[in-house]
Amino acid sequence: MICSLCPRRCSAQRDETAADGYCLMPSQMRIAAASPHMWEEPCISGKNGSGTIFFSGCPLGCVFCQNSVISQGERIGADKSPAQLAKIIEKLESDGVHNISFVTGTHYVPQIIKTLEIYRPSIPIVWNSSGYESLNTLEALAKYVDIWLPDFKFSGEETARRYANAPDYPKTVKQVLLKMREYAPKDTFDGDIMTSGMIVRHLILPNNTDDSMEIIGWLAENMPETLVSIMAQYFPAGRAQEFPELSRKITEREYDRVLDFAADLGIDGFAQELSSAQESYVPKFSSEI
């Protein structure tokens, strides 16, 4: 396949075995974890967990990625066909999870669509991504996704360039979030569990609270009815130690500054506790799926 699935549009030649392009992944899906996940937002994980499926590779490639062993490094995982992934989804559904969450699946959208045409579960589909998407790819996904769970990582071009080599990220993600909200204009729940809608995530970075406040301010102005999940789980991972300003966890002062700002703007949603910044919360990835 000649790939233009993400905003980088690198036109890489990807087939089942040849890894090319920015994500350096073949067209055959590579999956590094598939299991109930208990540490998402309460309305996503609930009591039984979210059926999370982690795909190896990533079109964005943040320098501080906590999943760098699958997104950028060894890119470990097991190669699966759409039929095999359909069986994994069926098994997760039978385990009682509240939804099926595809994590960083942008570079596999055609294969994921084929999977859902083979087997569409009766529980919601969650699209968990960096927010770095092309509008054409979103349009292809729209009729399959029930819950959009994107990140809004960076507000400034230079920050996005420094940490992800993607100066177009701020402009792109704003368009993407508005389009996702258009596809899912209303949040619906079955009791405490979200069944359709949208949650925007933002990870606070050390020495970057001004960036966080710009993001939260934009969300308050442009998407005031959208739930926001403010994440405090940052710890230096991936290549973060190469960047002095990222070489520590966030402080309580940084955490409080961002949360107080969000509260002043009337932001509704979720906030992780500072204690979440632990490597032990990173999923166990494997090539045996």
PDB file of C-alpha atoms in Angstrom:
ATOM      1  CA  MET A   1       0.000   0.000   0.000  1.00  0.00           C
ATOM      2  CA  ILE A   2       1.078   3.591  -0.682  1.00  0.00           C
ATOM      3  CA  CYS A   3       0.345   5.147   2.697  1.00  0.00           C
ATOM      4  CA  SER A   4      -1.134   8.596   3.342  1.00  0.00           C
ATOM      5  CA  LEU A   5      -3.167   7.698   6.420  1.00  0.00           C
ATOM      6  CA  CYS A   6      -1.688  10.262   8.810  1.00  0.00           C
ATOM      7  CA  PRO A   7      -0.957  13.988   8.391  1.00  0.00           C
ATOM      8  CA  ARG A   8       2.691  13.283   7.532  1.00  0.00           C
ATOM      9  CA  ARG A   9       1.504  11.840   4.186  1.00  0.00           C
ATOM     10  CA  CYS A  10       4.897  10.259   3.603  1.00  0.00           C
ATOM     11  CA  SER A  11       3.563   8.099   0.706  1.00  0.00           C
ATOM     12  CA  ALA A  12       5.541   5.140   1.989  1.00  0.00           C
ATOM     13  CA  GLN A  13       5.314   1.771   0.318  1.00  0.00           C
ATOM     14  CA  ARG A  14       4.049  -0.557   3.062  1.00  0.00           C
ATOM     15  CA  ASP A  15       3.243  -4.227   2.486  1.00  0.00           C
ATOM     16  CA  GLU A  16       2.778  -7.173   4.836  1.00  0.00           C
ATOM     17  CA  THR A  17       6.482  -7.536   5.570  1.00  0.00           C
ATOM     18  CA  ALA A  18       8.190  -4.302   4.482  1.00  0.00           C
ATOM     19  CA  ALA A  19       8.308  -1.619   7.162  1.00  0.00           C
ATOM     20  CA  ASP A  20       8.604   1.836   5.671  1.00  0.00           C
ATOM     21  CA  GLY A  21       7.466   5.410   6.202  1.00  0.00           C
ATOM     22  CA  TYR A  22       7.568   7.523   9.332  1.00  0.00           C
ATOM     23  CA  CYS A  23       5.912   4.859  11.498  1.00  0.00           C
ATOM     24  CA  LEU A  24       8.258   2.146  10.166  1.00  0.00           C
ATOM     25  CA  MET A  25       5.507  -0.447  10.271  1.00  0.00           C
ATOM     26  CA  PRO A  26       4.360  -3.004   7.672  1.00  0.00           C
ATOM     27  CA  SER A  27       0.767  -3.083   6.502  1.00  0.00           C
ATOM     28  CA  GLN A  28       0.169  -6.255   8.536  1.00  0.00           C
ATOM     29  CA  MET A  29      -1.212  -5.199  11.926  1.00  0.00           C
ATOM     30  CA  ARG A  30       1.170  -5.618  14.833  1.00  0.00           C
ATOM     31  CA  ILE A  31      -0.455  -5.859  18.260  1.00  0.00           C
ATOM     32  CA  ALA A  32       1.507  -5.608  21.510  1.00  0.00           C
ATOM     33  CA  ALA A  33      -1.262  -6.018  24.110  1.00  0.00           C
ATOM     34  CA  ALA A  34      -4.947  -6.905  24.240  1.00  0.00           C
ATOM     35  CA  SER A  35      -6.574  -7.144  27.644  1.00  0.00           C
ATOM     36  CA  PRO A  36      -9.017  -5.484  30.066  1.00  0.00           C
ATOM     37  CA  HIS A  37      -7.536  -2.175  31.202  1.00  0.00           C
ATOM     38  CA  MET A  38      -8.662  -0.817  34.571  1.00  0.00           C
ATOM     39  CA  TRP A  39      -6.921   2.581  34.662  1.00  0.00           C
ATOM     40  CA  GLU A  40      -8.737   4.623  32.049  1.00  0.00           C
ATOM     41  CA  GLU A  41     -11.282   7.323  32.911  1.00  0.00           C
ATOM     42  CA  PRO A  42     -13.999   5.911  35.236  1.00  0.00           C
ATOM     43  CA  CYS A  43     -16.684   6.066  32.539  1.00  0.00           C
ATOM     44  CA  ILE A  44     -14.416   4.124  30.163  1.00  0.00           C
ATOM     45  CA  SER A  45     -12.959   1.449  32.475  1.00  0.00           C
ATOM     46  CA  GLY A  46     -15.928   1.048  34.811  1.00  0.00           C
ATOM     47  CA  LYS A  47     -15.802  -2.084  36.971  1.00  0.00           C
ATOM     48  CA  ASN A  48     -14.889  -4.571  34.246  1.00  0.00           C
ATOM     49  CA  GLY A  49     -12.250  -2.629  32.343  1.00  0.00           C
ATOM     50  CA  SER A  50     -11.841  -1.333  28.835  1.00  0.00           C
ATOM     51  CA  GLY A  51     -10.842  -3.914  26.236  1.00  0.00           C
ATOM     52  CA  THR A  52      -7.694  -2.154  25.094  1.00  0.00           C
ATOM     53  CA  ILE A  53      -5.796  -3.227  21.992  1.00  0.00           C
ATOM     54  CA  PHE A  54      -2.373  -1.592  21.639  1.00  0.00           C
ATOM     55  CA  PHE A  55      -0.954  -1.347  18.130  1.00  0.00           C
ATOM     56  CA  SER A  56       2.808  -1.149  17.593  1.00  0.00           C
ATOM     57  CA  GLY A  57       4.221   1.849  15.768  1.00  0.00           C
ATOM     58  CA  CYS A  58       3.051   5.460  15.860  1.00  0.00           C
ATOM     59  CA  PRO A  59       2.785   8.236  13.271  1.00  0.00           C
ATOM     60  CA  LEU A  60       3.531  10.957  15.852  1.00  0.00           C
ATOM     61  CA  GLY A  61       6.460   9.645  17.906  1.00  0.00           C
ATOM     62  CA  CYS A  62       6.730  11.881  20.987  1.00  0.00           C
ATOM     63  CA  VAL A  63      10.198  11.883  22.553  1.00  0.00           C
ATOM     64  CA  PHE A  64       8.710  11.143  25.999  1.00  0.00           C
ATOM     65  CA  CYS A  65       6.407   8.279  24.976  1.00  0.00           C
ATOM     66  CA  GLN A  66       5.769   5.892  27.863  1.00  0.00           C
ATOM     67  CA  ASN A  67       5.005   3.144  25.335  1.00  0.00           C
ATOM     68  CA  SER A  68       8.182   3.764  23.326  1.00  0.00           C
ATOM     69  CA  VAL A  69       9.107   0.065  23.324  1.00  0.00           C
ATOM     70  CA  ILE A  70       6.189  -0.485  20.939  1.00  0.00           C
ATOM     71  CA  SER A  71       5.803   2.947  19.363  1.00  0.00           C
ATOM     72  CA  GLN A  72       9.399   3.714  18.373  1.00  0.00           C
ATOM     73  CA  GLY A  73      11.963   1.302  19.742  1.00  0.00           C
ATOM     74  CA  GLU A  74      11.816  -2.428  19.159  1.00  0.00           C
ATOM     75  CA  ARG A  75       8.169  -2.085  18.079  1.00  0.00           C
ATOM     76  CA  ILE A  76       7.481  -5.459  19.628  1.00  0.00           C
ATOM     77  CA  GLY A  77       4.176  -7.203  19.037  1.00  0.00           C
ATOM     78  CA  ALA A  78       2.478 -10.045  17.200  1.00  0.00           C
ATOM     79  CA  ASP A  79       1.403  -9.680  13.583  1.00  0.00           C
ATOM     80  CA  LYS A  80      -2.313 -10.297  13.140  1.00  0.00           C
ATOM     81  CA  SER A  81      -4.759 -10.441  10.239  1.00  0.00           C
ATOM     82  CA  PRO A  82      -8.205  -8.821  10.430  1.00  0.00           C
ATOM     83  CA  ALA A  83      -9.750 -12.247  11.054  1.00  0.00           C
ATOM     84  CA  GLN A  84      -7.361 -12.878  13.951  1.00  0.00           C
ATOM     85  CA  LEU A  85      -8.029  -9.464  15.458  1.00  0.00           C
ATOM     86  CA  ALA A  86     -11.761 -10.117  15.164  1.00  0.00           C
ATOM     87  CA  LYS A  87     -11.290 -13.203  17.356  1.00  0.00           C
ATOM     88  CA  ILE A  88      -9.381 -11.126  19.918  1.00  0.00           C
ATOM     89  CA  ILE A  89     -12.217  -8.608  20.034  1.00  0.00           C
ATOM     90  CA  GLU A  90     -14.783 -11.373  20.426  1.00  0.00           C
ATOM     91  CA  LYS A  91     -12.806 -12.821  23.338  1.00  0.00           C
ATOM     92  CA  LEU A  92     -12.500  -9.455  25.091  1.00  0.00           C
ATOM     93  CA  GLU A  93     -16.221  -8.885  24.675  1.00  0.00           C
ATOM     94  CA  SER A  94     -16.970 -12.308  26.192  1.00  0.00           C
ATOM     95  CA  ASP A  95     -14.759 -11.348  29.158  1.00  0.00           C
ATOM     96  CA  GLY A  96     -17.251  -8.605  29.977  1.00  0.00           C
ATOM     97  CA  VAL A  97     -15.288  -5.453  29.132  1.00  0.00           C
ATOM     98  CA  HIS A  98     -17.318  -2.269  28.675  1.00  0.00           C
ATOM     99  CA  ASN A  99     -15.870  -1.351  25.288  1.00  0.00           C
ATOM    100  CA  ILE A 100     -13.158  -2.128  22.743  1.00  0.00           C
ATOM    101  CA  SER A 101     -10.470   0.551  22.671  1.00  0.00           C
ATOM    102  CA  PHE A 102      -8.070   0.783  19.738  1.00  0.00           C
ATOM    103  CA  VAL A 103      -4.888   2.507  20.946  1.00  0.00           C
ATOM    104  CA  THR A 104      -2.726   4.250  18.332  1.00  0.00           C
ATOM    105  CA  GLY A 105      -4.254   2.508  15.349  1.00  0.00           C
ATOM    106  CA  THR A 106      -4.073   5.316  12.766  1.00  0.00           C
ATOM    107  CA  HIS A 107      -1.560   3.562  10.517  1.00  0.00           C
ATOM    108  CA  TYR A 108      -3.818   0.482  10.444  1.00  0.00           C
ATOM    109  CA  VAL A 109      -7.199   2.076   9.754  1.00  0.00           C
ATOM    110  CA  PRO A 110      -8.032   0.049   6.582  1.00  0.00           C
ATOM    111  CA  GLN A 111      -7.212  -3.196   8.379  1.00  0.00           C
ATOM    112  CA  ILE A 112      -9.189  -2.182  11.477  1.00  0.00           C
ATOM    113  CA  ILE A 113     -12.210  -1.388   9.300  1.00  0.00           C
ATOM    114  CA  LYS A 114     -11.891  -4.823   7.667  1.00  0.00           C
ATOM    115  CA  THR A 115     -11.774  -6.340  11.154  1.00  0.00           C
ATOM    116  CA  LEU A 116     -14.985  -4.591  12.220  1.00  0.00           C
ATOM    117  CA  GLU A 117     -16.688  -5.706   9.035  1.00  0.00           C
ATOM    118  CA  ILE A 118     -15.847  -9.280  10.010  1.00  0.00           C
ATOM    119  CA  TYR A 119     -17.023  -8.849  13.601  1.00  0.00           C
ATOM    120  CA  ARG A 120     -18.691  -5.790  15.087  1.00  0.00           C
ATOM    121  CA  PRO A 121     -19.100  -6.191  18.863  1.00  0.00           C
ATOM    122  CA  SER A 122     -22.258  -5.137  20.655  1.00  0.00           C
ATOM    123  CA  ILE A 123     -20.213  -2.889  22.977  1.00  0.00           C
ATOM    124  CA  PRO A 124     -18.864   0.574  22.031  1.00  0.00           C
ATOM    125  CA  ILE A 125     -15.752   1.124  19.941  1.00  0.00           C
ATOM    126  CA  VAL A 126     -13.284   3.658  21.382  1.00  0.00           C
ATOM    127  CA  TRP A 127     -10.717   5.441  19.188  1.00  0.00           C
ATOM    128  CA  ASN A 128      -7.794   6.271  21.487  1.00  0.00           C
ATOM    129  CA  SER A 129      -5.258   8.367  19.579  1.00  0.00           C
ATOM    130  CA  SER A 130      -2.706  11.157  19.716  1.00  0.00           C
ATOM    131  CA  GLY A 131      -5.112  13.466  17.905  1.00  0.00           C
ATOM    132  CA  TYR A 132      -2.688  13.580  14.968  1.00  0.00           C
ATOM    133  CA  GLU A 133      -5.084  12.381  12.289  1.00  0.00           C
ATOM    134  CA  SER A 134      -6.012  13.225   8.727  1.00  0.00           C
ATOM    135  CA  LEU A 135      -9.611  14.275   8.143  1.00  0.00           C
ATOM    136  CA  ASN A 136      -9.963  11.690   5.361  1.00  0.00           C
ATOM    137  CA  THR A 137      -8.945   8.914   7.733  1.00  0.00           C
ATOM    138  CA  LEU A 138     -11.417  10.184  10.334  1.00  0.00           C
ATOM    139  CA  GLU A 139     -14.192  10.159   7.775  1.00  0.00           C
ATOM    140  CA  ALA A 140     -13.461   6.518   6.965  1.00  0.00           C
ATOM    141  CA  LEU A 141     -13.615   5.632  10.669  1.00  0.00           C
ATOM    142  CA  ALA A 142     -16.647   7.680  11.626  1.00  0.00           C
ATOM    143  CA  LYS A 143     -19.361   5.052  11.149  1.00  0.00           C
ATOM    144  CA  TYR A 144     -17.410   2.511  13.219  1.00  0.00           C
ATOM    145  CA  VAL A 145     -16.369   4.626  16.229  1.00  0.00           C
ATOM    146  CA  ASP A 146     -18.714   5.333  19.156  1.00  0.00           C
ATOM    147  CA  ILE A 147     -16.343   7.154  21.513  1.00  0.00           C
ATOM    148  CA  TRP A 148     -13.516   9.462  20.488  1.00  0.00           C
ATOM    149  CA  LEU A 149     -10.660   9.596  23.004  1.00  0.00           C
ATOM    150  CA  PRO A 150      -7.971  11.866  21.507  1.00  0.00           C
ATOM    151  CA  ASP A 151      -5.034  13.654  23.078  1.00  0.00           C
ATOM    152  CA  PHE A 152      -4.360  17.364  22.747  1.00  0.00           C
ATOM    153  CA  LYS A 153      -0.621  17.316  23.451  1.00  0.00           C
ATOM    154  CA  PHE A 154       0.938  20.599  22.320  1.00  0.00           C
ATOM    155  CA  SER A 155      -0.408  24.104  21.733  1.00  0.00           C
ATOM    156  CA  GLY A 156       2.639  25.664  20.056  1.00  0.00           C
ATOM    157  CA  GLU A 157       4.409  24.843  16.804  1.00  0.00           C
ATOM    158  CA  GLU A 158       7.876  24.955  18.364  1.00  0.00           C
ATOM    159  CA  THR A 159       6.868  22.675  21.235  1.00  0.00           C
ATOM    160  CA  ALA A 160       5.371  20.201  18.770  1.00  0.00           C
ATOM    161  CA  ARG A 161       8.457  20.421  16.589  1.00  0.00           C
ATOM    162  CA  ARG A 162      10.831  19.874  19.514  1.00  0.00           C
ATOM    163  CA  TYR A 163       8.988  16.971  21.098  1.00  0.00           C
ATOM    164  CA  ALA A 164       7.388  15.244  18.082  1.00  0.00           C
ATOM    165  CA  ASN A 165       8.902  16.694  14.907  1.00  0.00           C
ATOM    166  CA  ALA A 166       5.378  17.788  13.990  1.00  0.00           C
ATOM    167  CA  PRO A 167       5.057  21.594  13.854  1.00  0.00           C
ATOM    168  CA  ASP A 168       1.668  21.171  12.173  1.00  0.00           C
ATOM    169  CA  TYR A 169       0.287  19.302  15.200  1.00  0.00           C
ATOM    170  CA  PRO A 170      -1.472  22.278  16.911  1.00  0.00           C
ATOM    171  CA  LYS A 171      -3.336  23.318  13.766  1.00  0.00           C
ATOM    172  CA  THR A 172      -4.113  19.725  12.824  1.00  0.00           C
ATOM    173  CA  VAL A 173      -5.387  18.611  16.223  1.00  0.00           C
ATOM    174  CA  LYS A 174      -7.797  21.533  16.532  1.00  0.00           C
ATOM    175  CA  GLN A 175      -9.410  20.607  13.216  1.00  0.00           C
ATOM    176  CA  VAL A 176      -9.488  16.951  14.240  1.00  0.00           C
ATOM    177  CA  LEU A 177     -11.118  17.576  17.623  1.00  0.00           C
ATOM    178  CA  LEU A 178     -13.842  19.718  16.118  1.00  0.00           C
ATOM    179  CA  LYS A 179     -14.526  17.067  13.473  1.00  0.00           C
ATOM    180  CA  MET A 180     -14.659  14.286  16.083  1.00  0.00           C
ATOM    181  CA  ARG A 181     -17.160  16.333  18.087  1.00  0.00           C
ATOM    182  CA  GLU A 182     -19.201  16.735  14.914  1.00  0.00           C
ATOM    183  CA  TYR A 183     -19.246  12.962  14.464  1.00  0.00           C
ATOM    184  CA  ALA A 184     -20.271  12.442  18.110  1.00  0.00           C
ATOM    185  CA  PRO A 185     -22.149  15.606  19.114  1.00  0.00           C
ATOM    186  CA  LYS A 186     -23.680  14.169  22.266  1.00  0.00           C
ATOM    187  CA  ASP A 187     -22.293  12.164  25.186  1.00  0.00           C
ATOM    188  CA  THR A 188     -24.510   9.250  26.195  1.00  0.00           C
ATOM    189  CA  PHE A 189     -24.196   6.906  29.151  1.00  0.00           C
ATOM    190  CA  ASP A 190     -25.551   3.595  30.354  1.00  0.00           C
ATOM    191  CA  GLY A 191     -25.455   4.274  34.059  1.00  0.00           C
ATOM    192  CA  ASP A 192     -21.881   5.384  34.753  1.00  0.00           C
ATOM    193  CA  ILE A 193     -20.448   3.965  31.516  1.00  0.00           C
ATOM    194  CA  MET A 194     -20.063   6.111  28.397  1.00  0.00           C
ATOM    195  CA  THR A 195     -21.647   4.555  25.332  1.00  0.00           C
ATOM    196  CA  SER A 196     -20.994   7.335  22.822  1.00  0.00           C
ATOM    197  CA  GLY A 197     -19.360  10.740  22.797  1.00  0.00           C
ATOM    198  CA  MET A 198     -15.949  12.258  23.321  1.00  0.00           C
ATOM    199  CA  ILE A 199     -13.287  12.900  25.954  1.00  0.00           C
ATOM    200  CA  VAL A 200     -10.178  14.988  25.243  1.00  0.00           C
ATOM    201  CA  ARG A 201      -7.024  14.047  27.137  1.00  0.00           C
ATOM    202  CA  HIS A 202      -4.133  16.330  27.998  1.00  0.00           C
ATOM    203  CA  LEU A 203      -0.887  15.227  29.649  1.00  0.00           C
ATOM    204  CA  ILE A 204       0.805  17.890  31.785  1.00  0.00           C
ATOM    205  CA  LEU A 205       4.515  18.099  30.977  1.00  0.00           C
ATOM    206  CA  PRO A 206       7.153  19.482  33.358  1.00  0.00           C
ATOM    207  CA  ASN A 207       8.118  23.092  32.644  1.00  0.00           C
ATOM    208  CA  ASN A 208       5.206  23.362  30.197  1.00  0.00           C
ATOM    209  CA  THR A 209       2.220  24.550  32.246  1.00  0.00           C
ATOM    210  CA  ASP A 210       1.746  27.616  30.033  1.00  0.00           C
ATOM    211  CA  ASP A 211       1.223  25.222  27.134  1.00  0.00           C
ATOM    212  CA  SER A 212      -1.304  23.252  29.199  1.00  0.00           C
ATOM    213  CA  MET A 213      -3.231  26.407  30.028  1.00  0.00           C
ATOM    214  CA  GLU A 214      -3.371  27.441  26.363  1.00  0.00           C
ATOM    215  CA  ILE A 215      -4.813  24.040  25.492  1.00  0.00           C
ATOM    216  CA  ILE A 216      -7.392  24.121  28.275  1.00  0.00           C
ATOM    217  CA  GLY A 217      -8.326  27.672  27.362  1.00  0.00           C
ATOM    218  CA  TRP A 218      -8.893  26.682  23.741  1.00  0.00           C
ATOM    219  CA  LEU A 219     -11.046  23.719  24.775  1.00  0.00           C
ATOM    220  CA  ALA A 220     -13.113  25.908  27.114  1.00  0.00           C
ATOM    221  CA  GLU A 221     -13.736  28.412  24.337  1.00  0.00           C
ATOM    222  CA  ASN A 222     -14.271  26.071  21.401  1.00  0.00           C
ATOM    223  CA  MET A 223     -15.600  22.831  22.929  1.00  0.00           C
ATOM    224  CA  PRO A 224     -17.170  23.901  26.231  1.00  0.00           C
ATOM    225  CA  GLU A 225     -19.469  20.876  26.515  1.00  0.00           C
ATOM    226  CA  THR A 226     -16.684  18.329  25.969  1.00  0.00           C
ATOM    227  CA  LEU A 227     -15.247  16.357  28.875  1.00  0.00           C
ATOM    228  CA  VAL A 228     -11.541  16.936  29.475  1.00  0.00           C
ATOM    229  CA  SER A 229      -9.208  14.452  31.147  1.00  0.00           C
ATOM    230  CA  ILE A 230      -6.165  16.146  32.688  1.00  0.00           C
ATOM    231  CA  MET A 231      -3.402  13.600  33.073  1.00  0.00           C
ATOM    232  CA  ALA A 232      -0.601  13.707  35.641  1.00  0.00           C
ATOM    233  CA  GLN A 233       1.047  10.369  34.794  1.00  0.00           C
ATOM    234  CA  TYR A 234       4.167  11.846  33.176  1.00  0.00           C
ATOM    235  CA  PHE A 235       7.530  10.391  34.087  1.00  0.00           C
ATOM    236  CA  PRO A 236      10.702  10.584  31.960  1.00  0.00           C
ATOM    237  CA  ALA A 237      10.432   7.793  29.394  1.00  0.00           C
ATOM    238  CA  GLY A 238      11.591   7.167  25.867  1.00  0.00           C
ATOM    239  CA  ARG A 239      14.154   9.829  24.966  1.00  0.00           C
ATOM    240  CA  ALA A 240      12.988  12.326  27.591  1.00  0.00           C
ATOM    241  CA  GLN A 241      16.342  12.391  29.367  1.00  0.00           C
ATOM    242  CA  GLU A 242      17.824  14.011  26.245  1.00  0.00           C
ATOM    243  CA  PHE A 243      15.669  17.061  27.012  1.00  0.00           C
ATOM    244  CA  PRO A 244      16.649  18.656  30.358  1.00  0.00           C
ATOM    245  CA  GLU A 245      13.247  20.273  30.851  1.00  0.00           C
ATOM    246  CA  LEU A 246      11.548  16.867  30.585  1.00  0.00           C
ATOM    247  CA  SER A 247      13.916  14.941  32.839  1.00  0.00           C
ATOM    248  CA  ARG A 248      11.667  14.913  35.922  1.00  0.00           C
ATOM    249  CA  LYS A 249       8.055  14.320  36.918  1.00  0.00           C
ATOM    250  CA  ILE A 250       5.701  17.276  37.260  1.00  0.00           C
ATOM    251  CA  THR A 251       5.625  19.038  40.611  1.00  0.00           C
ATOM    252  CA  GLU A 252       2.624  19.518  42.865  1.00  0.00           C
ATOM    253  CA  ARG A 253       2.797  23.242  42.091  1.00  0.00           C
ATOM    254  CA  GLU A 254       2.597  22.593  38.330  1.00  0.00           C
ATOM    255  CA  TYR A 255      -0.248  20.145  38.842  1.00  0.00           C
ATOM    256  CA  ASP A 256      -2.245  22.556  41.017  1.00  0.00           C
ATOM    257  CA  ARG A 257      -1.665  25.464  38.642  1.00  0.00           C
ATOM    258  CA  VAL A 258      -3.197  23.598  35.700  1.00  0.00           C
ATOM    259  CA  LEU A 259      -6.101  22.147  37.692  1.00  0.00           C
ATOM    260  CA  ASP A 260      -6.924  25.497  39.298  1.00  0.00           C
ATOM    261  CA  PHE A 261      -6.955  27.134  35.865  1.00  0.00           C
ATOM    262  CA  ALA A 262      -9.296  24.432  34.530  1.00  0.00           C
ATOM    263  CA  ALA A 263     -11.598  24.851  37.520  1.00  0.00           C
ATOM    264  CA  ASP A 264     -11.704  28.627  37.027  1.00  0.00           C
ATOM    265  CA  LEU A 265     -12.849  28.065  33.442  1.00  0.00           C
ATOM    266  CA  GLY A 266     -15.524  25.602  34.517  1.00  0.00           C
ATOM    267  CA  ILE A 267     -13.932  22.625  32.736  1.00  0.00           C
ATOM    268  CA  ASP A 268     -15.813  19.378  33.378  1.00  0.00           C
ATOM    269  CA  GLY A 269     -14.098  16.017  33.288  1.00  0.00           C
ATOM    270  CA  PHE A 270     -11.403  14.084  35.104  1.00  0.00           C
ATOM    271  CA  ALA A 271      -8.045  14.649  36.775  1.00  0.00           C
ATOM    272  CA  GLN A 272      -5.458  11.982  37.496  1.00  0.00           C
ATOM    273  CA  GLU A 273      -3.737  11.977  40.840  1.00  0.00           C
ATOM    274  CA  LEU A 274      -0.021  12.747  40.983  1.00  0.00           C
ATOM    275  CA  SER A 275       0.554   9.212  42.243  1.00  0.00           C
ATOM    276  CA  SER A 276      -0.311   7.926  38.755  1.00  0.00           C
ATOM    277  CA  ALA A 277       3.185   8.900  37.523  1.00  0.00           C
ATOM    278  CA  GLN A 278       4.617   5.416  37.925  1.00  0.00           C
ATOM    279  CA  GLU A 279       6.177   3.072  35.423  1.00  0.00           C
ATOM    280  CA  SER A 280       4.213   0.208  36.986  1.00  0.00           C
ATOM    281  CA  TYR A 281       1.045   1.508  35.304  1.00  0.00           C
ATOM    282  CA  VAL A 282       2.497   1.010  31.819  1.00  0.00           C
ATOM    283  CA  PRO A 283       0.914  -2.088  30.230  1.00  0.00           C
ATOM    284  CA  LYS A 284       2.993  -5.220  29.796  1.00  0.00           C
ATOM    285  CA  PHE A 285       3.705  -5.532  26.085  1.00  0.00           C
ATOM    286  CA  SER A 286       4.518  -8.790  24.369  1.00  0.00           C
ATOM    287  CA  SER A 287       5.055 -10.503  21.037  1.00  0.00           C
ATOM    288  CA  GLU A 288       2.875 -13.375  22.276  1.00  0.00           C
ATOM    289  CA  ILE A 289      -0.708 -12.201  21.787  1.00  0.00           C
TER     290      ILE A 289
END
